[in-house]
Tab-separated table of C-alpha atoms in Angstrom:
chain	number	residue	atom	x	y	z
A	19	UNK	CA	-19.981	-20.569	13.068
A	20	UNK	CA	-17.786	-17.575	12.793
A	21	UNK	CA	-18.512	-14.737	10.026
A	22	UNK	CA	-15.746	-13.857	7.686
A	23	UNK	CA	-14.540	-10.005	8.094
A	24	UNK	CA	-14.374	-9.923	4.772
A	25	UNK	CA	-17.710	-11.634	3.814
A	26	UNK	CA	-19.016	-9.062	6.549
A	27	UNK	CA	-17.887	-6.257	4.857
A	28	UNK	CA	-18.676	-7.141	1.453
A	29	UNK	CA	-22.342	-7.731	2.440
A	30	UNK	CA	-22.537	-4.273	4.422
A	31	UNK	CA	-20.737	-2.408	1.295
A	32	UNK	CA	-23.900	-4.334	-1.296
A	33	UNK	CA	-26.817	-3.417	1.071
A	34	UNK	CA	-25.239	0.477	1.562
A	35	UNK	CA	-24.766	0.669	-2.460
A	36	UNK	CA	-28.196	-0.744	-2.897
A	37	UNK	CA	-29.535	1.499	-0.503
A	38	UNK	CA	-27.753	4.562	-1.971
A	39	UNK	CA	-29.236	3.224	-5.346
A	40	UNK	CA	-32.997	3.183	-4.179
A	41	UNK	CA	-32.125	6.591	-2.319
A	42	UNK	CA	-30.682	8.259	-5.648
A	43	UNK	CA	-34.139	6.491	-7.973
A	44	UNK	CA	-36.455	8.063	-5.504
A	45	UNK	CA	-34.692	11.258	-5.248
A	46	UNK	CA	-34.436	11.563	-9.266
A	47	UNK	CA	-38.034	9.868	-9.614
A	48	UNK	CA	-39.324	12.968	-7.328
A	49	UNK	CA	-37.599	15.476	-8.947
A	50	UNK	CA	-38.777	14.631	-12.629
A	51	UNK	CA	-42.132	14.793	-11.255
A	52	UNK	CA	-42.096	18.139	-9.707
A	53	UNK	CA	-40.346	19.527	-12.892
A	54	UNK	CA	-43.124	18.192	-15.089
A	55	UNK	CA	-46.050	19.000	-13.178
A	56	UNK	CA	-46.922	21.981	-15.352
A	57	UNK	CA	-46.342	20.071	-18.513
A	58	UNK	CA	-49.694	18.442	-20.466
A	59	UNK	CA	-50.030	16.203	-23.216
A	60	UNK	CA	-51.441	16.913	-26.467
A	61	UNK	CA	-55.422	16.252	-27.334
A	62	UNK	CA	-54.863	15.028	-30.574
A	63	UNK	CA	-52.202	12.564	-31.581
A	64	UNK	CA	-49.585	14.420	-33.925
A	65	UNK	CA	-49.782	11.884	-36.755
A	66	UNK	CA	-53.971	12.263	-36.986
A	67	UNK	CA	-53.651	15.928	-36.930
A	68	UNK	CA	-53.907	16.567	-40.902
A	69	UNK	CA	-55.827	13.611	-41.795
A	70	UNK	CA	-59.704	15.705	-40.937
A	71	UNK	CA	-58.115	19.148	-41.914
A	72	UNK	CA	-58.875	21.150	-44.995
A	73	UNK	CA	-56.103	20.676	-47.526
A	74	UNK	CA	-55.696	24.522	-47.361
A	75	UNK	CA	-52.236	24.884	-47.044
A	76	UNK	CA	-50.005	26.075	-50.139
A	77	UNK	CA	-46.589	24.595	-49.895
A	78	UNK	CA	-43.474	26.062	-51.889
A	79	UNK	CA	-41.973	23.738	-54.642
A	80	UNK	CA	-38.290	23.147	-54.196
A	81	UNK	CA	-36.284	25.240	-55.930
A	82	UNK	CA	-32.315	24.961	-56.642
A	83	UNK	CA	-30.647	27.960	-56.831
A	84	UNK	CA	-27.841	28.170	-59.389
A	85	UNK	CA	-23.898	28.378	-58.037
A	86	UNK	CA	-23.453	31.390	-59.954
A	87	UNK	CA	-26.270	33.026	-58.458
A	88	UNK	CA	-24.801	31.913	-54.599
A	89	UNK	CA	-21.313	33.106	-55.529
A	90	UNK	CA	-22.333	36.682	-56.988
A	91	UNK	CA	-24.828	37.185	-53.659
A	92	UNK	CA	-21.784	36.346	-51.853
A	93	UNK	CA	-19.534	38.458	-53.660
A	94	UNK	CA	-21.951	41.466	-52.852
A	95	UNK	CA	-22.008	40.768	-49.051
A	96	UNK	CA	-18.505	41.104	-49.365
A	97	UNK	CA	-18.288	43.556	-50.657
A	98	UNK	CA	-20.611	46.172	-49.206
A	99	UNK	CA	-19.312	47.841	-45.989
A	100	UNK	CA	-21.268	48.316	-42.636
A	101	UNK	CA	-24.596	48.058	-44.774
A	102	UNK	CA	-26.926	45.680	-42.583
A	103	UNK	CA	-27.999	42.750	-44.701
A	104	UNK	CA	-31.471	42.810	-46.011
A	105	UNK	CA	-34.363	40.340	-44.232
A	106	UNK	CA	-34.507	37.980	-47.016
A	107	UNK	CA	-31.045	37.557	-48.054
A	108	UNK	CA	-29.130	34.133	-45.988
A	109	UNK	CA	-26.338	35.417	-44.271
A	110	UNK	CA	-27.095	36.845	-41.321
C-alpha cells in the first residue's frame, strides 16, 4: 500500500506541532517554578483573619465633602505659584 505525500506530511507537521507544544508546556511549566520558588503561602486563610481578632480597630465614617468646598480648594491650587502642596491636601 503506498503512503500519500500529502497524508505523510500532514502527519509529520501534527507530531512536530505536538512536539513543539509539549516542548513549549515544559519549558513554561519550568520556568514558573523557578520564578516562584521564593514565594510562600499565607498561614492563615485571609477571610478567617478578623474573625479571633480584637475588634480594636477605629474606622473613619464616610464623609461627603461639599462641591463648593472641592471647587474653592481647587481654586487655591490654582492659584498659588511654585508653593509645594501641603501633605494632606489631594492633588499631588
Amino acid at each position: 500500500m503506498r503512503i500519500n505525500s500529502t497524508v505523510a506530511l500532514t502527519l509529520i507537521l501534527l507530531v512536530l506541532m505536538v512536539g513543539a507544544g509539549v516542548i513549549s508546556a515544559v519549558y513554561g511549566y519550568s520556568l514558573g517554578r523557578e520564578a516562584l520558588k521564593g514565594v510562600k503561602q499565607p498561614d492563615v486563610r485571609p477571610a478567617t483573619v478578623g474573625e479571633n481578632a480584637p475588634e480594636t480597630t477605629q474606622t473613619k465614617e464616610f464623609e461627603i465633602v461639599p462641591e463648593s468646598q472641592i471647587l474653592e480648594d481647587v481654586n487655591t491650587q490654582m492659584n498659588r505659584s511654585s508653593v509645594p502642596p501641603s501633605p494632606g491636601s489631594a492633588i499631588a
